[in-house]
Amino acid sequence: MLVGGSEGEQRGEGGTITVLDDVLTWIIGRLGMGPAMLLGAAIYAAIGLVLPLSFDWHGPLLVVLNVLGVTWGWLITVVWLISRVQAAQRRHLLEWTTSLRLLTAEEFEWIVGEVCRREGWYVEETGHQGAPDGNVDLRIRRGKQERLVQCKRWTSKMVGVDEVRKLAGTLMREGLHGEAGILVTLSDFTEQAAAEAAKLGIELVDNRKLMARIANVRASEPCPICATPMLLDRSKYGWWLRCPDWAAGCVGKRDLGADPGRALDLLLAD
């Protein structure tokens, strides 16, 4: 977990604020291209044609309803396209899940946010690459709790005390206590940074702790032969799960095909 508390209190699933609302993209994004286009056309027909004809509406009202029908029809199409783009980004991310050091800064922020979301937090992605982020990459909320998360995709350079103090200043500006701050990195923290964070109450998550938290939210699927949790693997034919006891002679496996999106669901599902 990125934040303290009992496992029973924290497990669950939150949401992510991205370009469009999670619920809308979750529903429409699961449709195929044909059904999505048909849904958009049906919404336009219902609002722009069926409704005015049923009530014999003419003139300006007919024009307004046609505009609304076209707008909502295109909205369905745009949401579907955005969901496909986001799915493609997740598939790209999965290619590097076993080596976080190969992630871009944006992908690193995404995977930290995804871990929070799987732990039951509602995640707002505030960081924008190439633009000031106010020293906050993620805002996470669960009930009355709020946390500000700063991600440092540093792989070799240790995070120093200055970064801890910057986050502390942001928390003060936001009217939050030190316990509401979380600093995540792929490297480690200097002793001075660790001492300052302990004094302020800011949580530090280094590479080792982050990997443990990722492992904690990954789903495990039992081997169909020996029930040992299987491992995700990949060959030229696609993704598959295999039994880790293959050296002992167990040949249990499950083919996931060429869809890494399904593999991501298995990795990060509750």
Short mmCIF file of C-alpha atoms in Angstrom, two decimals:
data_model
loop_
_atom_site.label_atom_id
_atom_site.label_comp_id
_atom_site.label_asym_id
_atom_site.label_seq_id
_atom_site.Cartn_x
_atom_site.Cartn_y
_atom_site.Cartn_z
CA MET A 1 0.00 0.00 0.00
CA LEU A 2 1.16 3.51 -0.67
CA VAL A 3 -0.45 4.71 2.52
CA GLY A 4 -0.60 3.15 5.96
CA GLY A 5 -3.59 1.29 7.37
CA SER A 6 -4.88 -2.25 7.57
CA GLU A 7 -5.18 -4.30 4.40
CA GLY A 8 -8.88 -4.83 5.00
CA GLU A 9 -9.45 -1.09 5.10
CA GLN A 10 -7.48 -0.41 1.95
CA ARG A 11 -8.28 -3.14 -0.55
CA GLY A 12 -10.84 -2.29 -3.17
CA GLU A 13 -10.84 -0.29 -6.34
CA GLY A 14 -11.00 3.43 -6.87
CA GLY A 15 -11.15 5.46 -10.04
CA THR A 16 -9.01 7.64 -12.24
CA ILE A 17 -9.82 11.11 -13.52
CA THR A 18 -8.42 11.23 -17.04
CA VAL A 19 -9.68 12.97 -20.19
CA LEU A 20 -13.24 11.78 -19.71
CA ASP A 21 -15.14 10.23 -16.84
CA ASP A 22 -14.06 6.68 -15.98
CA VAL A 23 -17.58 5.23 -16.06
CA LEU A 24 -18.32 6.60 -19.53
CA THR A 25 -15.06 5.35 -21.03
CA TRP A 26 -15.35 2.01 -19.20
CA ILE A 27 -18.80 1.32 -20.69
CA ILE A 28 -18.24 2.59 -24.22
CA GLY A 29 -14.60 1.51 -24.42
CA ARG A 30 -15.61 -2.13 -24.09
CA LEU A 31 -17.71 -1.96 -27.25
CA GLY A 32 -16.41 -2.96 -30.64
CA MET A 33 -16.14 -0.35 -33.38
CA GLY A 34 -19.42 -1.44 -35.03
CA PRO A 35 -21.56 -1.35 -31.86
CA ALA A 36 -19.99 1.98 -30.84
CA MET A 37 -20.84 3.55 -34.22
CA LEU A 38 -24.36 2.11 -34.08
CA LEU A 39 -24.83 3.50 -30.58
CA GLY A 40 -23.76 6.95 -31.73
CA ALA A 41 -26.12 6.79 -34.72
CA ALA A 42 -28.98 5.55 -32.54
CA ILE A 43 -28.52 8.42 -30.07
CA TYR A 44 -28.53 10.94 -32.90
CA ALA A 45 -31.66 9.37 -34.42
CA ALA A 46 -33.47 9.29 -31.07
CA ILE A 47 -32.71 12.91 -30.15
CA GLY A 48 -32.58 14.55 -33.57
CA LEU A 49 -35.31 12.65 -35.44
CA VAL A 50 -37.59 10.40 -33.39
CA LEU A 51 -38.19 12.86 -30.53
CA PRO A 52 -39.16 15.90 -32.67
CA LEU A 53 -41.22 13.82 -35.11
CA SER A 54 -43.09 12.11 -32.27
CA PHE A 55 -44.20 15.46 -30.85
CA ASP A 56 -44.45 17.22 -34.22
CA TRP A 57 -41.83 19.80 -33.24
CA HIS A 58 -40.65 22.12 -36.02
CA GLY A 59 -38.61 25.26 -36.53
CA PRO A 60 -35.84 26.31 -34.10
CA LEU A 61 -36.59 23.48 -31.65
CA LEU A 62 -36.03 20.91 -34.42
CA VAL A 63 -32.68 22.52 -35.23
CA VAL A 64 -31.62 22.52 -31.57
CA LEU A 65 -32.51 18.85 -31.14
CA ASN A 66 -30.62 17.94 -34.32
CA VAL A 67 -27.55 19.75 -33.03
CA LEU A 68 -27.85 17.95 -29.68
CA GLY A 69 -28.27 14.63 -31.46
CA VAL A 70 -25.18 15.19 -33.59
CA THR A 71 -23.18 16.36 -30.55
CA TRP A 72 -24.04 13.32 -28.44
CA GLY A 73 -23.54 10.96 -31.36
CA TRP A 74 -20.05 12.32 -31.96
CA LEU A 75 -19.33 12.27 -28.23
CA ILE A 76 -19.89 8.51 -28.20
CA THR A 77 -17.46 8.13 -31.10
CA VAL A 78 -14.83 10.35 -29.49
CA VAL A 79 -15.07 8.53 -26.14
CA TRP A 80 -14.64 5.20 -27.92
CA LEU A 81 -11.57 6.47 -29.78
CA ILE A 82 -10.04 7.88 -26.59
CA SER A 83 -10.58 4.59 -24.76
CA ARG A 84 -8.77 2.78 -27.58
CA VAL A 85 -5.84 5.20 -27.38
CA GLN A 86 -5.64 4.72 -23.61
CA ALA A 87 -5.76 0.94 -24.05
CA ALA A 88 -2.87 1.18 -26.51
CA GLN A 89 -0.87 3.21 -23.99
CA ARG A 90 -1.51 0.58 -21.33
CA ARG A 91 -0.38 -2.18 -23.67
CA HIS A 92 2.83 -0.25 -24.31
CA LEU A 93 3.31 0.14 -20.58
CA LEU A 94 2.88 -3.58 -20.00
CA GLU A 95 5.83 -4.26 -22.30
CA TRP A 96 8.06 -2.77 -19.57
CA THR A 97 6.30 -3.77 -16.38
CA THR A 98 9.11 -6.08 -15.36
CA SER A 99 11.68 -3.27 -15.76
CA LEU A 100 10.35 -0.01 -14.36
CA ARG A 101 13.60 1.72 -15.28
CA LEU A 102 12.56 1.59 -18.95
CA LEU A 103 9.38 3.56 -18.30
CA THR A 104 9.07 7.19 -19.36
CA ALA A 105 8.27 9.75 -16.68
CA GLU A 106 4.63 9.82 -17.81
CA GLU A 107 4.34 6.02 -17.76
CA PHE A 108 5.93 5.92 -14.32
CA GLU A 109 3.33 8.34 -12.99
CA TRP A 110 0.60 6.24 -14.60
CA ILE A 111 1.70 2.99 -12.98
CA VAL A 112 1.99 4.67 -9.54
CA GLY A 113 -1.52 6.03 -10.02
CA GLU A 114 -2.77 2.62 -11.10
CA VAL A 115 -1.37 1.03 -7.94
CA CYS A 116 -3.19 3.66 -5.86
CA ARG A 117 -6.41 3.07 -7.77
CA ARG A 118 -6.19 -0.69 -7.21
CA GLU A 119 -5.74 0.00 -3.53
CA GLY A 120 -9.08 1.79 -3.46
CA TRP A 121 -8.04 5.42 -3.96
CA TYR A 122 -9.73 7.82 -6.35
CA VAL A 123 -6.88 9.18 -8.46
CA GLU A 124 -6.59 12.55 -10.15
CA GLU A 125 -3.67 12.74 -12.56
CA THR A 126 -2.41 16.33 -12.32
CA GLY A 127 1.08 16.00 -13.78
CA HIS A 128 1.63 17.10 -17.38
CA GLN A 129 4.94 16.43 -19.09
CA GLY A 130 6.67 19.63 -20.20
CA ALA A 131 4.45 21.82 -18.03
CA PRO A 132 4.61 22.91 -14.37
CA ASP A 133 2.80 20.49 -12.08
CA GLY A 134 2.94 22.45 -8.83
CA ASN A 135 5.10 19.65 -7.39
CA VAL A 136 2.08 17.33 -7.46
CA ASP A 137 1.70 14.49 -9.97
CA LEU A 138 -1.26 12.71 -8.38
CA ARG A 139 -4.01 13.69 -5.99
CA ILE A 140 -5.55 10.64 -4.36
CA ARG A 141 -8.66 10.53 -2.20
CA ARG A 142 -10.48 7.85 -0.25
CA GLY A 143 -13.32 8.93 2.00
CA LYS A 144 -12.09 11.93 3.99
CA GLN A 145 -8.44 11.11 3.35
CA GLU A 146 -6.45 13.08 0.78
CA ARG A 147 -2.85 12.56 -0.29
CA LEU A 148 -0.54 14.40 -2.69
CA VAL A 149 1.90 12.20 -4.60
CA GLN A 150 5.09 13.38 -6.29
CA CYS A 151 6.80 10.90 -8.64
CA LYS A 152 10.53 11.06 -9.38
CA ARG A 153 11.55 8.66 -12.13
CA TRP A 154 15.17 8.84 -11.12
CA THR A 155 17.06 5.59 -11.64
CA SER A 156 20.55 6.27 -10.33
CA LYS A 157 20.58 9.69 -8.68
CA MET A 158 19.33 9.58 -5.11
CA VAL A 159 16.49 11.90 -4.14
CA GLY A 160 17.77 14.55 -1.77
CA VAL A 161 16.34 16.64 1.02
CA ASP A 162 15.43 19.50 -1.32
CA GLU A 163 12.71 17.40 -2.98
CA VAL A 164 11.28 16.50 0.42
CA ARG A 165 11.17 20.16 1.42
CA LYS A 166 9.54 21.14 -1.88
CA LEU A 167 6.76 18.64 -1.24
CA ALA A 168 6.44 19.89 2.33
CA GLY A 169 6.01 23.44 0.99
CA THR A 170 3.30 22.26 -1.38
CA LEU A 171 1.47 20.54 1.46
CA MET A 172 1.64 23.69 3.55
CA ARG A 173 0.28 25.73 0.64
CA GLU A 174 -2.58 23.24 0.27
CA GLY A 175 -3.33 23.37 3.99
CA LEU A 176 -2.37 19.71 4.51
CA HIS A 177 -0.18 18.04 7.14
CA GLY A 178 3.05 16.23 6.30
CA GLU A 179 1.34 12.85 6.57
CA ALA A 180 -0.58 13.74 3.40
CA GLY A 181 2.59 13.73 1.30
CA ILE A 182 4.02 10.77 -0.61
CA LEU A 183 7.29 10.88 -2.57
CA VAL A 184 7.95 7.97 -4.95
CA THR A 185 11.15 7.21 -6.83
CA LEU A 186 12.81 4.42 -8.79
CA SER A 187 16.10 5.04 -7.00
CA ASP A 188 16.54 5.74 -3.28
CA PHE A 189 16.65 8.61 -0.79
CA THR A 190 19.62 10.18 0.92
CA GLU A 191 19.94 9.84 4.67
CA GLN A 192 19.24 13.55 5.07
CA ALA A 193 16.08 13.23 2.96
CA ALA A 194 14.91 10.24 5.00
CA ALA A 195 15.52 12.10 8.27
CA GLU A 196 13.66 15.20 7.06
CA ALA A 197 10.74 13.11 5.78
CA ALA A 198 10.51 11.27 9.10
CA LYS A 199 10.41 14.59 10.94
CA LEU A 200 7.68 15.96 8.67
CA GLY A 201 5.68 12.75 8.40
CA ILE A 202 6.08 12.46 4.61
CA GLU A 203 6.03 8.91 3.28
CA LEU A 204 8.97 7.85 1.11
CA VAL A 205 8.59 5.01 -1.39
CA ASP A 206 11.81 3.81 -3.03
CA ASN A 207 12.24 1.25 -5.81
CA ARG A 208 12.15 -1.74 -3.47
CA LYS A 209 8.99 -0.60 -1.68
CA LEU A 210 7.29 0.30 -4.95
CA MET A 211 7.97 -3.14 -6.43
CA ALA A 212 6.52 -4.73 -3.29
CA ARG A 213 3.37 -2.62 -3.60
CA ILE A 214 3.00 -3.48 -7.27
CA ALA A 215 3.32 -7.16 -6.42
CA ASN A 216 0.70 -6.71 -3.72
CA VAL A 217 -1.98 -5.51 -6.16
CA ARG A 218 -1.18 -7.93 -8.95
CA ALA A 219 -3.66 -10.73 -9.32
CA SER A 220 -2.41 -14.29 -9.05
CA GLU A 221 -3.94 -17.10 -11.05
CA PRO A 222 -3.43 -20.65 -9.74
CA CYS A 223 -1.83 -23.30 -11.91
CA PRO A 224 -4.57 -25.66 -13.20
CA ILE A 225 -2.39 -28.64 -12.27
CA CYS A 226 -0.68 -27.86 -8.94
CA ALA A 227 -2.49 -24.63 -7.85
CA THR A 228 0.78 -22.68 -7.49
CA PRO A 229 0.35 -18.99 -8.50
CA MET A 230 1.42 -18.72 -12.12
CA LEU A 231 3.84 -16.19 -13.61
CA LEU A 232 3.24 -13.93 -16.60
CA ASP A 233 5.52 -14.64 -19.54
CA ARG A 234 5.75 -13.76 -23.21
CA SER A 235 6.84 -15.50 -26.39
CA LYS A 236 6.71 -14.56 -30.07
CA TYR A 237 3.16 -15.93 -30.10
CA GLY A 238 1.88 -13.61 -27.37
CA TRP A 239 1.31 -13.53 -23.61
CA TRP A 240 0.76 -16.55 -21.41
CA LEU A 241 0.80 -17.66 -17.78
CA ARG A 242 3.09 -20.52 -16.76
CA CYS A 243 3.66 -22.50 -13.61
CA PRO A 244 6.87 -21.50 -11.77
CA ASP A 245 7.40 -25.16 -10.85
CA TRP A 246 8.23 -26.15 -14.42
CA ALA A 247 11.67 -27.33 -13.26
CA ALA A 248 9.90 -29.85 -11.04
CA GLY A 249 7.99 -31.15 -14.06
CA CYS A 250 4.73 -29.18 -13.84
CA VAL A 251 3.56 -28.09 -17.30
CA GLY A 252 0.54 -26.01 -16.22
CA LYS A 253 -0.02 -22.90 -18.34
CA ARG A 254 -2.67 -20.64 -19.81
CA ASP A 255 -2.49 -18.92 -23.18
CA LEU A 256 -3.52 -15.24 -23.15
CA GLY A 257 -3.14 -14.86 -26.89
CA ALA A 258 -1.74 -11.71 -28.43
CA ASP A 259 -3.75 -9.34 -26.24
CA PRO A 260 -1.50 -7.73 -23.60
CA GLY A 261 -4.49 -5.70 -22.44
CA ARG A 262 -5.96 -8.91 -21.01
CA ALA A 263 -2.60 -9.63 -19.40
CA LEU A 264 -2.65 -6.18 -17.77
CA ASP A 265 -6.12 -6.88 -16.38
CA LEU A 266 -4.81 -10.08 -14.81
CA LEU A 267 -1.72 -8.36 -13.45
CA LEU A 268 -3.54 -5.50 -11.76
CA ALA A 269 -7.01 -6.87 -11.07
CA ASP A 270 -8.13 -7.15 -7.44
#
